[in-house]
Coordinates of C-alpha atoms and ligand atoms in Angstrom, one line a residue:
Chain N
M1 CA 81.4 156.6 103.4
P2 CA 84.8 155.0 102.7
L3 CA 85.2 154.5 99.0
Y4 CA 87.8 152.3 97.3
D5 CA 89.3 153.1 94.0
V6 CA 88.8 150.0 91.9
I7 CA 89.9 150.2 88.2
G8 CA 89.7 153.9 88.5
I9 CA 86.0 153.8 89.3
K10 CA 84.7 154.7 92.8
I11 CA 82.6 151.8 94.0
D12 CA 80.8 151.3 97.2
P13 CA 83.0 148.8 99.0
Y14 CA 80.0 146.6 100.1
L15 CA 78.6 146.5 96.7
N16 CA 82.0 145.7 95.3
T17 CA 82.9 142.8 97.5
S18 CA 79.5 141.1 97.0
Q19 CA 80.0 141.3 93.3
T20 CA 83.6 140.0 93.1
V21 CA 82.7 137.1 95.5
S22 CA 79.8 136.0 93.3
S23 CA 81.7 136.2 90.0
A24 CA 85.0 134.7 91.1
S25 CA 83.6 131.9 93.3
A26 CA 82.1 130.3 90.2
F27 CA 85.5 128.6 89.5
G28 CA 87.0 128.9 92.9
L29 CA 89.5 131.3 91.4
S30 CA 90.1 135.0 92.0
D31 CA 89.6 137.3 89.0
G32 CA 93.4 137.8 88.8
Q33 CA 94.1 134.1 88.6
K34 CA 91.4 133.6 86.0
T35 CA 92.8 136.3 83.8
R36 CA 96.3 134.8 84.1
L37 CA 95.1 131.4 83.2
I38 CA 93.3 132.6 80.1
S39 CA 96.4 134.6 79.1
A40 CA 98.6 131.6 79.4
A41 CA 96.3 129.6 77.2
T42 CA 96.3 132.3 74.6
I43 CA 100.1 132.4 74.5
M44 CA 100.3 128.6 74.2
L45 CA 97.7 128.7 71.3
F46 CA 99.7 131.3 69.5
G47 CA 103.0 129.3 69.9
L48 CA 101.3 126.2 68.7
A49 CA 99.8 127.9 65.6
W50 CA 103.2 129.5 64.8
W51 CA 105.0 126.1 65.1
A52 CA 102.3 124.3 63.1
L53 CA 102.1 126.9 60.3
S54 CA 105.9 127.0 59.8
T55 CA 106.9 123.4 60.4
Y56 CA 104.4 122.0 57.9
H57 CA 105.2 124.8 55.4
W58 CA 101.6 126.0 55.3
V59 CA 103.3 129.4 55.1
A60 CA 106.6 129.9 53.3
T61 CA 109.7 130.2 55.5
L62 CA 110.4 133.6 53.9
F63 CA 107.2 134.9 55.6
L64 CA 107.2 132.9 58.7
P65 CA 110.4 131.1 59.9
S66 CA 109.9 128.3 62.3
P67 CA 110.5 128.8 66.1
S68 CA 113.6 126.6 65.8
D69 CA 115.0 128.7 62.9
V70 CA 114.6 131.8 65.0
W71 CA 116.2 130.2 68.0
E72 CA 119.2 129.0 65.9
Q73 CA 119.5 132.5 64.4
L74 CA 119.4 134.0 67.8
L75 CA 122.2 131.7 69.0
A76 CA 124.2 132.6 65.8
I77 CA 123.8 136.3 66.4
V78 CA 124.8 135.9 70.1
T79 CA 128.0 134.1 69.1
D80 CA 128.9 135.7 65.8
G81 CA 127.1 139.0 66.0
Y82 CA 125.3 140.7 63.1
A83 CA 126.7 143.1 60.5
N84 CA 130.2 143.4 61.9
A85 CA 129.0 144.0 65.5
T86 CA 128.1 141.8 68.4
L87 CA 124.6 141.5 69.7
W88 CA 125.6 143.5 72.8
D89 CA 126.9 146.3 70.5
H90 CA 123.5 146.5 69.0
V91 CA 121.5 146.3 72.2
G92 CA 124.0 148.7 73.9
A93 CA 123.7 151.2 71.1
S94 CA 119.9 151.2 71.3
L95 CA 120.0 151.4 75.1
V96 CA 122.4 154.3 75.2
R97 CA 120.1 156.2 72.8
I98 CA 116.9 155.4 74.7
L99 CA 118.5 156.1 78.1
S100 CA 120.2 159.4 77.2
A101 CA 117.1 160.6 75.5
A102 CA 115.1 159.6 78.5
A103 CA 117.5 161.4 80.9
I104 CA 117.2 164.6 78.8
A105 CA 113.4 164.3 78.4
F106 CA 112.9 163.7 82.2
S107 CA 115.1 166.5 83.3
L108 CA 113.4 169.0 80.9
A109 CA 109.8 167.8 80.9
I110 CA 109.3 167.3 84.7
P111 CA 110.3 170.9 85.7
I112 CA 108.6 172.4 82.7
G113 CA 105.4 170.4 83.2
L114 CA 105.3 171.2 86.9
S115 CA 105.8 175.0 86.2
M116 CA 103.1 174.8 83.6
G117 CA 100.7 173.4 86.1
L118 CA 101.6 176.0 88.7
S119 CA 101.9 179.2 86.6
P120 CA 99.6 180.4 83.8
W121 CA 102.5 182.4 82.5
V122 CA 104.7 179.4 81.9
K123 CA 101.7 177.5 80.5
G124 CA 100.9 180.3 78.1
L125 CA 104.5 180.3 77.0
F126 CA 104.9 176.5 76.4
D127 CA 101.4 175.5 75.4
P128 CA 101.6 176.6 71.7
P129 CA 104.8 174.8 70.7
I130 CA 103.9 171.6 72.6
E131 CA 100.3 171.5 71.4
F132 CA 101.6 172.0 67.9
Y133 CA 104.3 169.3 67.8
W134 CA 103.2 166.5 70.1
P135 CA 100.3 165.1 68.0
L136 CA 102.8 164.8 65.0
P137 CA 104.2 161.4 64.3
P138 CA 108.0 161.4 64.9
L139 CA 108.5 160.0 61.5
A140 CA 107.0 163.2 60.0
Y141 CA 109.7 165.5 61.5
L142 CA 112.5 162.9 61.2
P143 CA 113.7 164.5 57.9
L144 CA 114.0 167.9 59.6
M145 CA 116.2 166.3 62.3
I146 CA 118.5 164.9 59.6
I147 CA 118.7 168.3 57.8
W148 CA 119.3 170.2 61.0
L149 CA 121.4 167.8 63.0
G150 CA 123.0 165.5 60.5
I151 CA 123.0 161.7 60.6
G152 CA 125.0 161.2 63.8
E153 CA 123.8 160.4 67.3
A154 CA 122.4 164.0 67.9
S155 CA 119.5 163.6 65.5
K156 CA 118.5 160.2 66.8
I157 CA 118.6 161.3 70.4
T158 CA 116.8 164.5 69.7
L159 CA 114.1 162.6 67.9
L160 CA 113.6 160.3 70.8
T161 CA 113.8 163.2 73.3
L162 CA 111.0 165.0 71.5
A163 CA 108.9 161.9 71.4
M164 CA 109.3 161.3 75.1
F165 CA 109.0 164.9 76.2
A166 CA 105.3 165.5 75.6
P167 CA 103.8 162.6 77.6
I168 CA 105.9 163.5 80.7
C169 CA 105.3 167.2 80.4
L170 CA 101.5 166.7 80.1
A171 CA 101.5 164.2 83.0
A172 CA 103.4 166.5 85.3
Q173 CA 100.9 169.3 84.5
A174 CA 98.0 167.0 85.1
G175 CA 99.6 165.9 88.4
V176 CA 99.8 169.5 89.7
R177 CA 96.3 170.2 88.5
G178 CA 95.0 167.1 90.3
V179 CA 96.1 168.1 93.7
S180 CA 93.1 168.1 95.9
E181 CA 91.9 171.6 97.0
E182 CA 91.2 170.3 100.5
R183 CA 94.8 169.1 100.9
L184 CA 96.1 172.6 99.8
H185 CA 93.7 174.3 102.2
A186 CA 94.8 172.0 105.0
A187 CA 98.4 172.8 104.4
R188 CA 97.7 176.5 104.1
S189 CA 95.9 176.5 107.4
L190 CA 98.9 174.9 108.9
G191 CA 101.0 177.8 107.9
A192 CA 102.6 176.6 104.7
N193 CA 104.1 179.2 102.4
G194 CA 104.2 178.8 98.6
W195 CA 107.5 177.0 98.5
Q196 CA 106.6 174.6 101.4
L197 CA 103.3 173.9 99.7
F198 CA 105.1 172.9 96.6
W199 CA 107.8 170.8 98.3
H200 CA 105.6 169.0 100.9
V201 CA 102.3 168.7 99.1
I202 CA 102.2 169.3 95.4
L203 CA 105.3 167.4 94.3
S204 CA 104.4 164.2 96.1
S205 CA 100.7 164.5 95.0
A206 CA 101.9 164.8 91.4
L207 CA 104.4 162.0 91.7
P208 CA 102.1 159.0 90.7
E209 CA 101.0 160.9 87.6
I210 CA 104.6 161.8 86.7
L211 CA 105.7 158.1 87.0
T212 CA 102.8 157.0 84.8
G213 CA 103.9 159.7 82.3
T214 CA 107.5 158.5 82.3
R215 CA 106.3 154.9 81.8
I216 CA 104.2 155.9 78.8
A217 CA 107.2 158.0 77.5
I218 CA 109.6 155.1 77.6
G219 CA 107.0 153.0 75.7
V220 CA 106.8 155.8 73.1
G221 CA 110.6 156.0 73.0
W222 CA 111.0 152.3 72.1
G223 CA 108.3 152.8 69.5
T224 CA 110.3 155.6 67.9
L225 CA 113.6 153.8 68.2
V226 CA 113.3 151.9 65.0
A227 CA 112.5 155.1 63.2
A228 CA 115.4 156.8 64.8
E229 CA 117.8 154.1 63.8
L230 CA 116.8 154.4 60.2
I231 CA 119.0 157.4 60.1
A232 CA 122.1 155.8 58.7
A233 CA 122.9 153.8 61.8
T234 CA 125.4 151.0 61.8
R235 CA 124.4 149.7 65.3
G236 CA 121.2 149.2 67.2
I237 CA 118.4 146.7 67.3
G238 CA 116.2 148.9 65.0
F239 CA 119.1 149.0 62.5
M240 CA 119.4 145.2 62.8
I241 CA 115.7 144.7 61.9
M242 CA 115.8 147.2 59.0
S243 CA 119.0 145.8 57.6
A244 CA 117.8 142.2 57.9
S245 CA 114.6 143.1 56.1
H246 CA 116.6 144.3 53.1
F247 CA 118.1 140.8 52.8
L248 CA 114.8 139.2 53.5
A249 CA 116.3 137.6 56.6
T250 CA 112.9 137.2 58.3
D251 CA 114.4 135.1 61.1
V252 CA 116.7 138.0 62.1
V253 CA 113.8 140.3 62.0
F254 CA 112.0 138.0 64.4
V255 CA 115.0 137.9 66.7
G256 CA 115.2 141.7 66.7
I257 CA 111.5 142.0 67.5
G258 CA 111.8 139.5 70.2
I259 CA 114.7 141.4 71.8
I260 CA 112.8 144.7 71.7
A261 CA 109.7 143.0 73.2
L262 CA 111.9 141.6 76.0
L263 CA 113.6 144.9 76.7
V264 CA 110.2 146.8 76.8
F265 CA 108.8 144.2 79.1
A266 CA 111.8 144.4 81.4
F267 CA 111.5 148.2 81.5
S268 CA 107.8 148.4 82.2
Y269 CA 108.1 145.7 84.8
S270 CA 110.9 147.4 86.7
W271 CA 109.1 150.7 86.3
Q272 CA 106.0 149.2 88.0
K273 CA 108.2 148.0 90.8
L274 CA 109.7 151.5 91.1
E275 CA 106.2 152.9 91.3
V276 CA 105.2 150.6 94.1
F277 CA 108.4 151.5 95.9
L278 CA 108.1 155.3 95.4
V279 CA 104.3 155.6 95.7
P280 CA 103.2 152.9 98.3
W281 CA 100.1 154.9 99.0
K282 CA 98.7 154.6 95.5
G283 CA 95.2 153.1 95.5
Q284 CA 95.2 153.0 99.3
E285 CA 93.7 156.4 100.1
Chain R
M1 CA 87.8 186.8 120.6
L2 CA 86.4 186.0 117.1
T3 CA 84.1 188.8 115.9
I4 CA 81.9 188.4 112.8
R5 CA 79.8 191.4 111.8
D6 CA 77.2 191.4 109.0
L7 CA 79.1 188.8 107.0
T8 CA 77.7 188.2 103.6
V9 CA 79.3 185.6 101.2
T10 CA 78.2 185.1 97.7
Y11 CA 79.5 182.6 95.2
P12 CA 79.7 183.9 91.7
S13 CA 78.0 181.5 89.3
R14 CA 78.5 181.5 85.6
G15 CA 75.6 182.9 83.6
Q16 CA 73.2 182.8 86.6
A17 CA 72.6 185.1 89.5
P18 CA 75.3 184.7 92.2
I19 CA 74.4 182.4 95.1
T20 CA 74.1 184.1 98.4
A21 CA 75.4 181.4 100.8
L22 CA 75.5 183.7 103.9
Q23 CA 73.6 186.9 104.5
N24 CA 74.3 189.4 107.3
V25 CA 75.7 186.8 109.8
S26 CA 76.9 188.2 113.1
L27 CA 78.6 186.0 115.7
D28 CA 81.0 186.4 118.6
I29 CA 83.0 183.5 119.9
L30 CA 84.6 183.9 123.2
K31 CA 87.8 182.3 124.5
G32 CA 87.3 178.7 125.6
E33 CA 83.9 178.2 124.1
I34 CA 82.7 175.4 121.9
V35 CA 80.3 176.9 119.5
V36 CA 78.4 174.4 117.4
A37 CA 76.7 175.3 114.2
L38 CA 73.8 173.1 113.5
G39 CA 71.7 173.0 110.3
A40 CA 70.6 171.0 107.3
S41 CA 73.0 170.6 104.5
G42 CA 73.2 173.6 102.2
C43 CA 72.5 176.2 104.8
G44 CA 75.9 177.7 104.6
K45 CA 77.7 176.1 107.5
S46 CA 80.8 175.2 105.6
T47 CA 80.8 178.5 103.9
L48 CA 80.9 180.2 107.3
L49 CA 83.7 178.0 108.5
N50 CA 85.7 178.4 105.3
T51 CA 85.4 182.1 105.5
I52 CA 86.6 182.1 109.1
A53 CA 89.5 179.8 108.0
G54 CA 90.4 182.3 105.3
F55 CA 89.8 180.0 102.4
L56 CA 87.0 182.1 101.1
P57 CA 86.9 185.9 100.9
A58 CA 84.0 187.7 102.6
T59 CA 81.8 189.5 100.1
S60 CA 81.0 192.1 102.7
G61 CA 81.1 192.4 106.5
R62 CA 83.8 192.3 109.1
L63 CA 85.8 189.3 110.3
E64 CA 88.3 189.6 113.1
L65 CA 90.3 187.2 115.3
N66 CA 91.8 188.9 118.3
T67 CA 91.2 192.3 116.6
H68 CA 93.2 191.2 113.5
E69 CA 91.3 191.1 110.3
I70 CA 91.2 187.7 108.7
K71 CA 92.8 188.0 105.3
G72 CA 93.7 184.4 104.4
P73 CA 94.5 181.0 105.8
G74 CA 97.1 180.8 108.5
A75 CA 98.3 178.7 111.4
V76 CA 96.4 180.8 114.1
R77 CA 93.3 178.9 113.0
G78 CA 93.6 175.2 112.9
V79 CA 91.2 173.3 110.7
V80 CA 89.9 169.7 110.9
F81 CA 88.1 168.5 107.8
Q82 CA 85.4 165.9 107.4
K83 CA 87.5 164.0 104.9
D84 CA 90.9 163.5 106.3
T85 CA 93.5 165.5 104.5
L86 CA 96.6 163.8 105.9
L87 CA 99.5 163.4 103.5
P88 CA 99.9 159.7 102.7
W89 CA 103.6 160.0 101.9
K90 CA 104.4 161.1 105.5
S91 CA 104.1 159.0 108.6
V92 CA 101.6 159.8 111.3
I93 CA 104.2 161.6 113.4
D94 CA 105.4 163.7 110.4
N95 CA 101.9 164.6 109.5
V96 CA 101.3 166.0 113.0
A97 CA 104.7 167.7 113.0
I98 CA 104.2 169.4 109.6
G99 CA 102.7 172.6 110.9
L100 CA 105.8 173.1 113.2
V101 CA 108.1 172.3 110.3
F102 CA 106.3 175.0 108.2
A103 CA 106.9 177.4 111.1
G104 CA 110.6 176.8 110.8
Q105 CA 111.3 174.3 113.5
S106 CA 113.8 171.5 113.0
R107 CA 112.4 168.1 112.2
A108 CA 113.6 166.6 115.5
A109 CA 112.1 169.4 117.6
A110 CA 108.9 169.2 115.7
R111 CA 108.7 165.5 116.1
A112 CA 109.3 165.7 119.8
Q113 CA 106.4 168.1 120.2
A114 CA 104.2 166.0 117.9
H115 CA 104.8 163.0 120.1
S116 CA 103.1 164.7 123.1
L117 CA 100.2 165.6 120.9
L118 CA 99.8 162.1 119.7
S119 CA 99.6 160.9 123.3
L120 CA 96.9 163.6 123.9
V121 CA 94.8 161.9 121.3
G122 CA 95.8 158.4 122.4
L123 CA 97.9 157.4 119.4
D124 CA 101.4 157.0 121.0
D125 CA 101.9 153.6 119.4
F126 CA 101.1 154.7 115.8
A127 CA 103.7 157.4 115.3
N128 CA 105.6 155.6 112.5
V129 CA 102.6 154.1 110.7
A130 CA 101.4 155.5 107.4
P131 CA 98.0 157.3 107.6
Y132 CA 96.3 154.9 105.2
E133 CA 96.9 152.1 107.6
L134 CA 94.7 153.7 110.2
S135 CA 90.9 153.5 110.6
G136 CA 88.8 156.5 109.9
G137 CA 88.4 157.4 113.6
M138 CA 92.2 157.2 114.1
R139 CA 92.8 159.4 111.1
Q140 CA 90.5 162.1 112.5
R141 CA 92.5 161.9 115.7
V142 CA 95.7 162.5 113.8
G143 CA 93.9 165.4 112.1
I144 CA 93.0 166.9 115.5
A145 CA 96.6 166.5 116.8
R146 CA 97.9 168.1 113.6
A147 CA 95.6 171.0 113.9
L148 CA 96.6 171.5 117.5
A149 CA 100.3 171.3 116.9
T150 CA 100.7 174.9 115.9
N151 CA 98.8 176.0 119.0
P152 CA 96.1 177.8 117.2
D153 CA 93.8 180.3 118.9
L154 CA 90.8 178.8 117.3
L155 CA 90.0 175.3 116.2
L156 CA 87.6 174.9 113.2
M157 CA 86.0 171.6 112.6
D158 CA 83.7 170.9 109.6
E159 CA 81.6 167.8 110.4
P160 CA 84.7 166.1 111.7
F161 CA 82.9 162.9 112.8
G162 CA 80.3 162.9 110.0
A163 CA 82.0 160.0 108.2
L164 CA 82.4 157.8 111.2
D165 CA 80.1 155.0 112.5
S166 CA 78.0 155.9 115.5
F167 CA 80.2 154.0 118.0
T168 CA 83.4 155.6 116.9
R169 CA 81.7 159.0 116.7
E170 CA 80.7 158.8 120.4
Q171 CA 84.3 157.9 121.3
M172 CA 85.6 160.8 119.3
Q173 CA 83.1 163.2 120.9
E174 CA 84.4 162.2 124.3
L175 CA 88.0 162.5 123.1
L176 CA 87.3 166.0 121.8
I177 CA 85.8 167.0 125.2
S178 CA 88.8 165.7 127.0
V179 CA 91.1 167.5 124.6
W180 CA 89.1 170.7 125.2
H181 CA 89.3 170.2 128.9
K182 CA 93.1 169.8 128.8
T183 CA 93.9 172.5 126.3
H184 CA 91.1 175.1 126.9
K185 CA 91.0 175.6 123.1
T186 CA 88.3 177.7 121.5
I187 CA 86.4 175.5 119.1
F188 CA 83.9 176.2 116.3
L189 CA 82.4 172.9 115.1
I190 CA 79.8 172.1 112.4
T191 CA 77.4 169.2 112.6
H192 CA 74.0 168.3 111.2
S193 CA 73.3 166.0 114.2
I194 CA 71.2 167.6 116.9
E195 CA 72.5 165.1 119.5
E196 CA 76.1 165.9 118.6
A197 CA 75.4 169.6 118.9
L198 CA 73.9 169.2 122.3
S199 CA 76.7 166.9 123.5
L200 CA 79.6 169.1 122.4
G201 CA 78.4 172.7 122.4
T202 CA 78.8 175.2 125.1
R203 CA 76.7 177.2 122.7
V204 CA 74.7 176.0 119.7
I205 CA 73.7 178.2 116.8
V206 CA 71.0 177.0 114.4
M207 CA 71.3 178.0 110.8
S208 CA 68.7 178.1 108.0
P209 CA 69.2 178.1 104.3
R210 CA 68.5 180.5 101.3
P211 CA 70.0 182.8 102.3
G212 CA 72.1 181.2 105.0
R213 CA 71.7 182.9 108.4
I214 CA 71.6 182.2 112.1
V215 CA 68.1 181.7 113.3
R216 CA 68.5 180.6 116.9
R217 CA 71.3 180.6 119.6
Y218 CA 71.2 178.4 122.7
P219 CA 73.7 178.5 125.6
L220 CA 74.3 175.0 127.0
D221 CA 75.9 173.4 130.1
F222 CA 76.0 169.7 129.3
V223 CA 79.6 169.7 128.2
K224 CA 80.7 171.5 131.3
R225 CA 78.8 169.1 133.5
F226 CA 80.5 166.2 131.6
S227 CA 83.9 167.7 132.1
A228 CA 83.2 168.3 135.7
G229 CA 82.8 164.5 136.1
E230 CA 79.2 163.8 135.6
S231 CA 78.6 160.7 133.4
W232 CA 77.0 160.9 130.0
A233 CA 74.4 158.4 131.0
S234 CA 73.0 160.8 133.6
I235 CA 73.3 163.8 131.3
R236 CA 71.7 162.0 128.4
T237 CA 68.6 161.1 130.4
D238 CA 68.3 164.6 131.8
Q239 CA 65.0 166.2 130.8
A240 CA 66.7 169.3 129.4
F241 CA 68.9 167.3 127.1
L242 CA 65.9 165.5 125.7
Ligands
LIG1 N1 81.9 176.5 95.5 C1 80.6 176.8 95.5 N2 80.1 177.5 94.3 C2 78.8 177.8 94.3 N3 77.9 177.6 95.3 C3 78.4 177.0 96.4 C4 79.7 176.6 96.5 N4 79.9 176.0 97.7 C5 78.7 176.0 98.3 N5 77.7 176.6 97.5 C6 76.3 176.8 97.8 O1 76.2 177.6 99.0 C7 75.2 177.1 99.8 C8 75.8 176.7 101.2 O2 76.7 175.7 101.0 P1 77.6 175.1 102.3 O3 78.2 176.2 103.0 O4 78.5 174.0 101.7 O5 76.5 174.4 103.2 P2 76.6 173.3 104.3 O6 78.0 173.2 104.7 O7 75.7 173.9 105.4 O8 76.0 172.1 103.8 C9 74.6 175.9 99.1 O9 73.4 176.3 98.5 C10 75.6 175.5 98.1 O10 74.9 175.0 96.9
LIG2 MG1 79.2 171.4 104.7

């Protein structure tokens, strides 16, 4: 019986179509449209509440600057910069850190994760250190990074790399483990040797899982960025937020948060596009 | 050609007594035969096929193909599975060509050969399509073409049409017979449909469970009559078939 993968659950296609038809036809909208409509309403409600709370001074400006204050502060930072650096210097510094950490994490975690999935030897070797460090919050080992690597770029990038490494490594492992046995059998019976099996079957089978891992890792990376930029940085969006908070410049904090949100959104959006491009078969099998 | 003597296969099971899936099975398959294994589910048909394919080790007994002991999977035995195992990241033509690429052929040469196999199964126009864009029946045809590409001595098919609707299944059965007629392949096929067994087999073996063994063997001539030009309609109404 052909089964479709819907929200990760295997559902009988006939059962499924009859259900979606009945629930969505109530408003003449598809489920996706309905969700988007509700989301749009929520965003508008939040915006309105923000505007009302700040404009009528129900909440002090120190705690909640008005949307127009934040907008003017953004324009000011765009034209004049912040703390002796332009906005692009700050964004650029953060991006360079995130991207170089991502590059290092990808190039280490993918091969190590794949080998851990393939070989019990490699798994035995790397399991203890990874299992030990990855549940730790990066802020907990941040002091060690400073003591060992100083307060320059090295400690920041290492911190981000460590935070990104584990999710990718675990995803690559899971991807290899998840290769269907039938597919391996089929390739074997077509004469594949070990290397061909890896190259033609296992790697592509694991690719969706790896891409998901890298997406999660980049999310974790942004989350760790502010912590990393606490290390005596003079540039970076995280630095901008921290420094503004010392001067109680709440509007600058808002600008910084907004910029991070925008960057994270842009990243995860383009990553989803990349997934569709690289794994067009996802959900179609 | 294929010789199986006193084959016993047991699955180890944690904590409990091991499951004997096959006990003392002996079977000879001759060149050009279509041997169909028929039986309810759980009687060890897949276990037998997987052991012949080399996916499972024999617990005891002898298993030889052309006097060579079967030690593991290899391209001398082509396998068609019930669930299609095509690679979704490769086009139809590259899926069919993959066995030849594994054997060391260049991609171009492999593709050229794959093209002739695709026309054998009637899919010339779908070479550059992704497998997931095909219907279930078409995917099984690709699976058959792929298994034939390495020119195996023996074609193993585990309920290849079990997931298809009855109309498509009948088309596929006719396709298989025409492929068999053109290639003279030796085929070992599993089914739980009596009608399919009678339509396809030059010989049918009936298996029974706990422990799995062969209980009956019937030689048949319906397939040969069909290949010789007689229509299914007349064969299907034949007293012997019923
Ligand atoms: N991997 C396995 N581990 C343990 N027992 C198995 C396994 N595969 C099959 N069996 C058992 O072996 C018996 C035969 O199974 P199988 O060969 O799949 O039968 P069939 O293909 O005729 O339905 C069944 O009782 C089944 O429960
Ligand atoms: Mg079976």
